[in-house]
mmCIF file of C-alpha atoms in Angstrom:
data_model
loop_
_atom_site.group_PDB
_atom_site.id
_atom_site.type_symbol
_atom_site.label_atom_id
_atom_site.label_comp_id
_atom_site.label_asym_id
_atom_site.label_seq_id
_atom_site.Cartn_x
_atom_site.Cartn_y
_atom_site.Cartn_z
ATOM 1 C CA MET A 1 19.144 56.353 149.720
ATOM 2 C CA SER A 2 17.941 54.803 146.514
ATOM 3 C CA LEU A 3 14.910 56.992 146.569
ATOM 4 C CA ARG A 4 17.227 60.112 146.679
ATOM 5 C CA LYS A 5 19.210 58.890 143.759
ATOM 6 C CA THR A 6 16.060 58.163 141.848
ATOM 7 C CA THR A 7 14.772 61.669 142.407
ATOM 8 C CA GLN A 8 18.072 63.319 141.547
ATOM 9 C CA THR A 9 18.813 61.396 138.401
ATOM 10 C CA PRO A 10 16.496 63.299 136.117
ATOM 11 C CA GLN A 11 17.917 66.621 137.363
ATOM 12 C CA ILE A 12 21.498 65.572 136.661
ATOM 13 C CA PHE A 13 20.738 64.578 133.121
ATOM 14 C CA ALA A 14 18.623 67.678 132.654
ATOM 15 C CA ASP A 15 21.551 69.982 133.620
ATOM 16 C CA LYS A 16 23.332 70.995 130.381
ATOM 17 C CA SER A 17 25.955 73.299 131.945
ATOM 18 C CA LEU A 18 29.700 72.513 132.188
ATOM 19 C CA ARG A 19 29.310 71.742 135.831
ATOM 20 C CA GLY A 20 26.520 69.235 135.095
ATOM 21 C CA ARG A 21 28.586 67.541 132.431
ATOM 22 C CA VAL A 22 31.605 67.231 134.753
ATOM 23 C CA ARG A 23 29.373 65.843 137.530
ATOM 24 C CA ARG A 24 27.885 63.282 135.210
ATOM 25 C CA TRP A 25 31.399 62.290 134.001
ATOM 26 C CA TRP A 26 32.589 61.950 137.633
ATOM 27 C CA LEU A 27 29.582 59.856 138.762
ATOM 28 C CA ALA A 28 30.054 57.569 135.763
ATOM 29 C CA LYS A 29 33.455 56.447 137.077
ATOM 30 C CA SER A 30 33.924 53.656 139.554
ATOM 31 C CA ASP A 31 35.476 54.253 142.991
ATOM 32 C CA ASP A 32 38.931 52.933 141.835
ATOM 33 C CA GLU A 33 38.893 55.202 138.789
ATOM 34 C CA GLN A 34 37.993 58.185 140.945
ATOM 35 C CA ARG A 35 40.826 57.438 143.419
ATOM 36 C CA GLY A 36 43.320 56.998 140.551
ATOM 37 C CA PHE A 37 42.292 60.268 138.996
ATOM 38 C CA ALA A 38 42.566 62.077 142.327
ATOM 39 C CA THR A 39 46.052 60.765 142.802
ATOM 40 C CA ARG A 40 47.240 61.751 139.363
ATOM 41 C CA SER A 41 45.729 65.207 139.753
ATOM 42 C CA ALA A 42 47.568 65.646 143.005
ATOM 43 C CA LEU A 43 50.845 64.655 141.391
ATOM 44 C CA VAL A 44 50.319 66.974 138.457
ATOM 45 C CA SER A 45 49.470 69.871 140.805
ATOM 46 C CA THR A 46 52.551 69.158 142.855
ATOM 47 C CA PHE A 47 54.712 69.084 139.765
ATOM 48 C CA ALA A 48 53.161 72.332 138.479
ATOM 49 C CA VAL A 49 53.756 74.088 141.775
ATOM 50 C CA GLY A 50 57.345 72.850 141.742
ATOM 51 C CA LEU A 51 57.858 74.274 138.229
ATOM 52 C CA VAL A 52 56.461 77.682 139.265
ATOM 53 C CA PHE A 53 59.184 77.900 141.898
ATOM 54 C CA ALA A 54 61.960 76.095 140.078
ATOM 55 C CA LEU A 55 61.809 77.783 136.617
ATOM 56 C CA PRO A 56 62.973 81.193 137.938
ATOM 57 C CA ALA A 57 65.951 79.618 139.719
ATOM 58 C CA ILE A 58 66.826 77.603 136.615
ATOM 59 C CA SER A 59 66.551 80.738 134.460
ATOM 60 C CA SER A 60 68.720 82.728 136.849
ATOM 61 C CA ALA A 61 71.348 80.055 136.975
ATOM 62 C CA ASN A 62 71.418 79.915 133.186
ATOM 63 C CA ALA A 63 71.732 83.636 132.952
ATOM 64 C CA GLU A 64 74.613 83.612 135.378
ATOM 65 C CA LYS A 65 76.379 81.000 133.311
ATOM 66 C CA GLN A 66 75.825 83.040 130.109
ATOM 67 C CA ALA A 67 77.128 86.148 131.828
ATOM 68 C CA GLU A 68 80.218 84.299 133.019
ATOM 69 C CA ALA A 69 80.863 83.012 129.532
ATOM 70 C CA GLN A 70 80.456 86.516 128.056
ATOM 71 C CA TYR A 71 82.681 87.980 130.722
ATOM 72 C CA ARG A 72 85.386 85.436 130.007
ATOM 73 C CA ALA A 73 85.167 86.115 126.236
ATOM 74 C CA GLN A 74 85.114 89.826 126.860
ATOM 75 C CA THR A 75 88.196 89.615 129.117
ATOM 76 C CA GLN A 76 89.980 87.649 126.485
ATOM 77 C CA ARG A 77 89.209 90.247 123.783
ATOM 78 C CA PHE A 78 90.189 93.032 126.135
ATOM 79 C CA ALA A 79 93.508 91.364 126.863
ATOM 80 C CA GLU A 80 94.147 90.915 123.159
ATOM 81 C CA THR A 81 93.227 94.539 122.533
ATOM 82 C CA GLN A 82 95.562 95.713 125.351
ATOM 83 C CA ASP A 83 98.328 93.598 123.927
ATOM 84 C CA ALA A 84 97.852 95.083 120.500
ATOM 85 C CA GLY A 85 97.686 98.606 121.919
ATOM 86 C CA SER A 86 100.850 97.960 123.958
ATOM 87 C CA ALA A 87 102.632 96.890 120.787
ATOM 88 C CA VAL A 88 101.650 100.049 118.988
ATOM 89 C CA ARG A 89 102.572 102.264 121.908
ATOM 90 C CA ALA A 90 105.983 100.629 122.081
ATOM 91 C CA ASP A 91 106.805 102.135 118.671
ATOM 92 C CA PRO A 92 108.968 105.210 119.280
ATOM 93 C CA LYS A 93 107.084 106.959 116.456
ATOM 94 C CA ALA A 94 103.676 106.359 118.026
ATOM 95 C CA PRO A 95 101.843 109.659 118.697
ATOM 96 C CA GLU A 96 101.182 110.757 122.265
ATOM 97 C CA LEU A 97 97.500 110.379 121.751
ATOM 98 C CA MET A 98 97.952 106.611 121.911
ATOM 99 C CA ASN A 99 98.613 106.875 125.620
ATOM 100 C CA HIS A 100 95.464 108.852 126.391
ATOM 101 C CA GLU A 101 93.021 107.159 128.730
ATOM 102 C CA TRP A 102 90.117 108.188 126.519
ATOM 103 C CA LEU A 103 91.602 106.367 123.567
ATOM 104 C CA ARG A 104 92.121 103.249 125.636
ATOM 105 C CA ASN A 105 88.393 103.208 126.541
ATOM 106 C CA VAL A 106 87.465 103.667 122.924
ATOM 107 C CA GLU A 107 89.673 100.798 121.926
ATOM 108 C CA TYR A 108 88.019 98.639 124.432
ATOM 109 C CA SER A 109 84.493 99.701 123.410
ATOM 110 C CA LEU A 110 85.180 99.152 119.734
ATOM 111 C CA GLU A 111 86.752 95.740 120.379
ATOM 112 C CA ARG A 112 83.885 94.678 122.584
ATOM 113 C CA SER A 113 81.252 95.756 120.121
ATOM 114 C CA PRO A 114 80.915 98.595 117.596
ATOM 115 C CA GLU A 115 77.274 99.025 118.665
ATOM 116 C CA ASP A 116 78.378 99.400 122.268
ATOM 117 C CA ALA A 117 80.916 102.062 121.345
ATOM 118 C CA LEU A 118 78.114 104.133 119.767
ATOM 119 C CA SER A 119 75.580 103.560 122.494
ATOM 120 C CA ARG A 120 74.836 106.014 125.266
ATOM 121 C CA TYR A 121 76.813 103.831 127.657
ATOM 122 C CA GLY A 122 79.850 103.918 125.359
ATOM 123 C CA GLY A 123 79.446 107.669 125.239
ATOM 124 C CA LEU A 124 79.265 107.822 129.004
ATOM 125 C CA GLU A 125 82.509 105.848 129.293
ATOM 126 C CA ARG A 126 84.306 108.204 126.900
ATOM 127 C CA ASP A 127 82.937 111.326 128.588
ATOM 128 C CA SER A 128 83.857 110.001 132.012
ATOM 129 C CA ALA A 129 87.436 109.354 130.807
ATOM 130 C CA VAL A 130 87.744 112.922 129.430
ATOM 131 C CA LEU A 131 86.311 114.470 132.589
ATOM 132 C CA ALA A 132 88.701 112.407 134.699
ATOM 133 C CA ARG A 133 91.577 113.965 132.828
ATOM 134 C CA MET A 134 90.313 117.463 133.657
ATOM 135 C CA LYS A 135 91.703 119.070 136.827
ATOM 136 C CA SER A 136 90.284 121.883 138.795
ATOM 137 C CA PHE A 137 91.857 125.331 138.683
ATOM 138 C CA GLU A 138 94.779 125.944 140.962
ATOM 139 C CA PRO A 139 96.851 129.088 141.542
ATOM 140 C CA VAL A 140 99.836 127.384 139.896
ATOM 141 C CA HIS A 141 97.924 127.228 136.655
ATOM 142 C CA LEU A 142 97.527 131.048 136.649
ATOM 143 C CA ALA A 143 101.231 131.473 137.252
ATOM 144 C CA LYS A 144 102.004 129.084 134.426
ATOM 145 C CA ALA A 145 99.627 130.932 132.057
ATOM 146 C CA GLU A 146 101.290 134.251 132.947
ATOM 147 C CA GLU A 147 104.755 132.800 132.292
ATOM 148 C CA MET A 148 103.636 131.451 128.916
ATOM 149 C CA SER A 149 102.178 134.847 128.025
ATOM 150 C CA ARG A 150 105.446 136.511 128.958
ATOM 151 C CA GLN A 151 107.505 134.105 126.863
ATOM 152 C CA MET A 152 105.263 134.486 123.818
ATOM 153 C CA LYS A 153 105.477 138.280 124.120
ATOM 154 C CA CYS A 154 109.304 138.116 123.990
ATOM 155 C CA LEU A 155 109.023 135.911 120.937
ATOM 156 C CA ALA A 156 106.473 138.347 119.367
ATOM 157 C CA GLN A 157 108.789 141.278 119.999
ATOM 158 C CA ALA A 158 111.631 139.475 118.174
ATOM 159 C CA VAL A 159 109.327 138.749 115.232
ATOM 160 C CA TYR A 160 107.999 142.312 115.156
ATOM 161 C CA TYR A 161 111.188 144.334 115.593
ATOM 162 C CA GLU A 162 113.440 142.110 113.449
ATOM 163 C CA SER A 163 111.255 140.713 110.662
ATOM 164 C CA ARG A 164 107.881 142.494 110.470
ATOM 165 C CA SER A 165 108.586 143.413 106.845
ATOM 166 C CA GLU A 166 109.061 139.747 105.916
ATOM 167 C CA THR A 167 106.414 137.367 104.568
ATOM 168 C CA THR A 168 104.554 135.151 107.019
ATOM 169 C CA SER A 169 106.912 132.315 106.097
ATOM 170 C CA GLY A 170 109.903 134.525 106.869
ATOM 171 C CA GLN A 171 108.472 135.580 110.229
ATOM 172 C CA LEU A 172 107.692 131.992 111.134
ATOM 173 C CA ALA A 173 111.301 131.095 110.304
ATOM 174 C CA VAL A 174 112.585 133.889 112.594
ATOM 175 C CA ALA A 175 110.421 132.569 115.481
ATOM 176 C CA GLU A 176 111.551 129.040 114.758
ATOM 177 C CA VAL A 177 115.264 129.983 115.034
ATOM 178 C CA ILE A 178 114.535 131.390 118.537
ATOM 179 C CA MET A 179 112.765 128.250 119.623
ATOM 180 C CA ASN A 180 115.605 126.136 118.115
ATOM 181 C CA ARG A 181 117.963 127.972 120.428
ATOM 182 C CA VAL A 182 115.676 127.342 123.411
ATOM 183 C CA LYS A 183 115.971 123.606 122.644
ATOM 184 C CA ASP A 184 119.762 123.822 122.082
ATOM 185 C CA HIS A 185 121.863 123.145 125.252
ATOM 186 C CA ARG A 186 124.236 125.919 124.175
ATOM 187 C CA TYR A 187 121.609 128.601 124.793
ATOM 188 C CA PRO A 188 119.203 129.636 127.555
ATOM 189 C CA ASN A 189 116.133 127.534 128.244
ATOM 190 C CA THR A 190 113.434 130.133 127.706
ATOM 191 C CA ALA A 191 112.457 132.382 124.788
ATOM 192 C CA CYS A 192 112.900 135.559 126.744
ATOM 193 C CA ASP A 193 116.403 134.564 127.896
ATOM 194 C CA VAL A 194 117.347 133.677 124.332
ATOM 195 C CA VAL A 195 115.970 136.876 122.853
ATOM 196 C CA TYR A 196 117.573 139.125 125.505
ATOM 197 C CA GLN A 197 120.857 137.233 125.780
ATOM 198 C CA GLY A 198 123.638 139.800 125.978
ATOM 199 C CA ALA A 199 121.272 142.768 125.916
ATOM 200 C CA THR A 200 122.868 144.252 129.071
ATOM 201 C CA ARG A 201 126.211 144.518 127.441
ATOM 202 C CA THR A 202 127.262 147.310 125.097
ATOM 203 C CA THR A 203 128.281 144.677 122.507
ATOM 204 C CA GLY A 204 127.271 141.073 122.150
ATOM 205 C CA CYS A 205 123.480 141.301 122.081
ATOM 206 C CA GLN A 206 122.180 138.367 120.063
ATOM 207 C CA PHE A 207 119.166 140.347 118.618
ATOM 208 C CA THR A 208 119.750 143.878 117.513
ATOM 209 C CA PHE A 209 116.496 145.383 118.737
ATOM 210 C CA THR A 210 117.379 144.524 122.396
ATOM 211 C CA CYS A 211 120.319 146.911 122.466
ATOM 212 C CA ASP A 212 119.849 149.549 119.747
ATOM 213 C CA GLY A 213 116.982 151.488 121.302
ATOM 214 C CA ALA A 214 114.204 149.988 119.138
ATOM 215 C CA LEU A 215 112.298 149.042 122.187
ATOM 216 C CA ASP A 216 111.681 152.759 122.873
ATOM 217 C CA ARG A 217 109.044 152.559 120.098
ATOM 218 C CA GLU A 218 106.091 150.538 121.300
ATOM 219 C CA PRO A 219 104.810 147.861 118.870
ATOM 220 C CA ARG A 220 101.439 148.553 117.399
ATOM 221 C CA GLY A 221 98.989 147.978 114.537
ATOM 222 C CA SER A 222 98.235 144.985 112.389
ATOM 223 C CA LYS A 223 101.852 143.885 112.165
ATOM 224 C CA TRP A 224 102.060 143.666 115.974
ATOM 225 C CA SER A 225 98.860 141.585 115.972
ATOM 226 C CA ALA A 226 100.337 139.326 113.272
ATOM 227 C CA ALA A 227 103.611 138.968 115.231
ATOM 228 C CA LYS A 228 101.703 137.881 118.334
ATOM 229 C CA SER A 229 99.773 135.304 116.387
ATOM 230 C CA ILE A 230 102.898 133.940 114.781
ATOM 231 C CA ALA A 231 104.688 133.781 118.157
ATOM 232 C CA ALA A 232 101.883 131.842 119.762
ATOM 233 C CA HIS A 233 101.749 129.506 116.777
ATOM 234 C CA VAL A 234 105.468 128.666 116.951
ATOM 235 C CA TYR A 235 105.714 128.674 120.757
ATOM 236 C CA LEU A 236 102.944 126.095 121.043
ATOM 237 C CA GLY A 237 104.704 123.894 118.416
ATOM 238 C CA PHE A 238 102.176 124.182 115.623
ATOM 239 C CA GLU A 239 104.562 125.305 112.933
ATOM 240 C CA GLU A 240 105.872 123.225 110.025
ATOM 241 C CA LYS A 241 109.688 123.037 110.309
ATOM 242 C CA ARG A 242 111.314 125.120 107.596
ATOM 243 C CA THR A 243 114.877 126.050 108.748
ATOM 244 C CA ALA A 244 116.382 122.619 109.204
ATOM 245 C CA GLY A 245 117.327 123.271 112.832
ATOM 246 C CA ALA A 246 118.863 126.694 112.164
ATOM 247 C CA THR A 247 120.144 128.667 115.153
ATOM 248 C CA HIS A 248 121.576 131.685 113.244
ATOM 249 C CA TYR A 249 120.704 133.848 110.291
ATOM 250 C CA HIS A 250 121.459 137.207 108.739
ATOM 251 C CA ALA A 251 120.126 139.409 106.014
ATOM 252 C CA THR A 252 121.089 138.654 102.397
ATOM 253 C CA TYR A 253 122.651 142.103 101.965
ATOM 254 C CA VAL A 254 125.385 141.477 104.591
ATOM 255 C CA ASN A 255 128.152 138.830 104.829
ATOM 256 C CA PRO A 256 129.290 138.589 108.515
ATOM 257 C CA VAL A 257 132.513 136.794 109.259
ATOM 258 C CA TRP A 258 130.882 134.340 111.669
ATOM 259 C CA ASN A 259 128.830 132.594 108.934
ATOM 260 C CA SER A 260 131.919 130.893 107.577
ATOM 261 C CA GLY A 261 132.070 128.702 110.704
ATOM 262 C CA LEU A 262 128.459 127.496 110.309
ATOM 263 C CA ILE A 263 126.492 125.268 107.966
ATOM 264 C CA LYS A 264 124.027 126.995 105.700
ATOM 265 C CA THR A 265 120.548 125.378 105.759
ATOM 266 C CA SER A 266 118.121 127.555 103.808
ATOM 267 C CA LYS A 267 117.175 130.974 102.456
ATOM 268 C CA ILE A 268 113.724 132.384 103.236
ATOM 269 C CA GLY A 269 112.805 135.875 102.165
ATOM 270 C CA THR A 270 115.726 138.205 102.823
ATOM 271 C CA HIS A 271 117.394 135.921 105.375
ATOM 272 C CA ILE A 272 119.901 133.169 105.106
ATOM 273 C CA PHE A 273 119.846 130.500 107.829
ATOM 274 C CA TYR A 274 122.646 128.501 109.444
ATOM 275 C CA ARG A 275 123.152 125.842 112.073
ATOM 276 C CA PHE A 276 126.168 124.664 114.041
ATOM 277 C CA PRO A 277 128.396 121.987 112.410
ATOM 278 C CA ARG A 278 127.886 118.398 113.488
ATOM 279 C CA GLY A 279 130.423 115.673 113.798
ATOM 280 C CA ALA A 280 132.849 115.635 110.940
ATOM 281 C CA GLU A 281 131.494 118.956 109.734
ATOM 282 C CA TRP A 282 133.478 120.775 112.381
ATOM 283 C CA ALA A 283 136.762 120.133 110.552
ATOM 284 C CA SER A 284 135.599 121.742 107.267
ATOM 285 C CA ALA A 285 133.905 124.559 109.247
ATOM 286 C CA ARG A 286 137.123 125.382 111.082
ATOM 287 C CA ALA A 287 139.050 125.292 107.803
ATOM 288 C CA ALA A 288 136.509 127.599 106.103
ATOM 289 C CA GLN A 289 136.561 130.021 108.973
ATOM 290 C CA GLN A 290 140.390 130.083 109.087
ATOM 291 C CA ALA A 291 140.483 130.850 105.337
ATOM 292 C CA ARG A 292 137.972 133.691 105.935
ATOM 293 C CA PHE A 293 140.100 134.901 108.822
ATOM 294 C CA ASP A 294 143.197 134.989 106.633
ATOM 295 C CA ARG A 295 141.392 136.901 103.935
ATOM 296 C CA GLU A 296 140.065 139.438 106.398
ATOM 297 C CA ALA A 297 143.417 139.820 108.110
ATOM 298 C CA SER A 298 145.182 140.380 104.806
ATOM 299 C CA ARG A 299 143.002 143.374 104.105
ATOM 300 C CA ASP A 300 144.176 144.973 107.289
ATOM 301 C CA ASP A 301 141.048 147.103 107.487
ATOM 302 C CA GLY A 302 140.318 146.578 111.172
ATOM 303 C CA ALA A 303 137.762 143.840 110.518
ATOM 304 C CA SER A 304 139.931 141.273 112.323
ATOM 305 C CA SER A 305 138.798 142.591 115.639
ATOM 306 C CA THR A 306 135.293 141.271 115.024
ATOM 307 C CA ILE A 307 136.359 137.823 113.740
ATOM 308 C CA VAL A 308 135.413 134.904 115.973
ATOM 309 C CA THR A 309 137.267 131.621 115.480
ATOM 310 C CA ILE A 310 135.488 128.296 116.214
ATOM 311 C CA GLU A 311 138.006 125.893 117.609
ATOM 312 C CA SER A 312 135.639 123.176 118.812
ATOM 313 C CA PRO A 313 131.995 122.505 119.542
ATOM 314 C CA LYS A 314 132.576 123.740 123.077
ATOM 315 C CA SER A 315 133.707 127.139 121.809
ATOM 316 C CA THR A 316 130.180 128.161 120.759
ATOM 317 C CA GLU A 317 129.738 129.782 124.194
ATOM 318 C CA ASP A 318 132.549 132.200 123.236
ATOM 319 C CA LEU A 319 130.952 132.629 119.845
ATOM 320 C CA ASN A 320 127.654 133.640 121.462
ATOM 321 C CA ALA A 321 129.375 135.981 123.844
ATOM 322 C CA ARG A 322 130.727 138.102 121.015
ATOM 323 C CA SER A 323 128.933 140.528 118.812
ATOM 324 C CA LEU A 324 126.766 138.165 116.788
ATOM 325 C CA ASN A 325 123.701 140.020 115.671
ATOM 326 C CA VAL A 326 121.870 137.398 113.641
ATOM 327 C CA LEU A 327 118.987 139.636 112.823
ATOM 328 C CA SER A 328 119.011 142.998 111.096
ATOM 329 C CA PRO A 329 116.505 145.755 111.980
ATOM 330 C CA ALA A 330 113.366 145.529 109.942
ATOM 331 C CA PRO A 331 112.500 148.607 107.948
#
């Protein structure tokens, strides 16, 4: 054995490689040192292997805790945003848009993070909300569209036959009066019923063109196109109010008896606009109409047969049943 070590020693010292250096370092240690090193190496290896498996689990647990914390904070912000949105929506003057699902998603995205609101995921949320509000076509939609088209045509006819020579503002005012009547409980609930109210009677038609034969001449040309555009604009509620709720009007060159029982609101073009009295105004309106009645009766020229007396707010149905042509034929 000693002979083998003697013959190998020169080879060990002659080996300059890393392996030879490690071997010389190892042989230089005693048996106790070698056992201690082996033990420590085993412990380090075991610890390293444990870290390899433990670190992902630790990282995952930490990520879950962070996600939970972010979710709690996000939920808190969302609740605060919802509370703020609810406060705004509770305002009677708040626009209808505030209740749109798309806006709620935008509020949430902006509160969560402006960057998120502008990201592709934020855009996806908004697009999804918009698409969710869209409904597939149904036959009832076609019937509704046809009915809207019919109502706007009636409104356009009134604008064309009764005010086509007026300015755009004047024509808008004519259409507005008709829609004011639609909203008034004293009149029918649709534009066509308002326009053609009383048209089947020899007297009492509310709009002259419905009972004087004007409909025998088909509307045409640029003025008809303009009338249809104005009718659609007013029917869909895009107009700026200009008649102060007027439900009646007449041309400036006439002075019908019935206007004494109403409240004048404005003058646009060649038309003067009126509305029904309200509250205490009825007393003065009745007095004014009675005075007008007395003047007309004293003339004894037959005009008394066309005078309508307003006795109370409920008598407006009688007023509307009489000959009350609020529009004069357009030239």
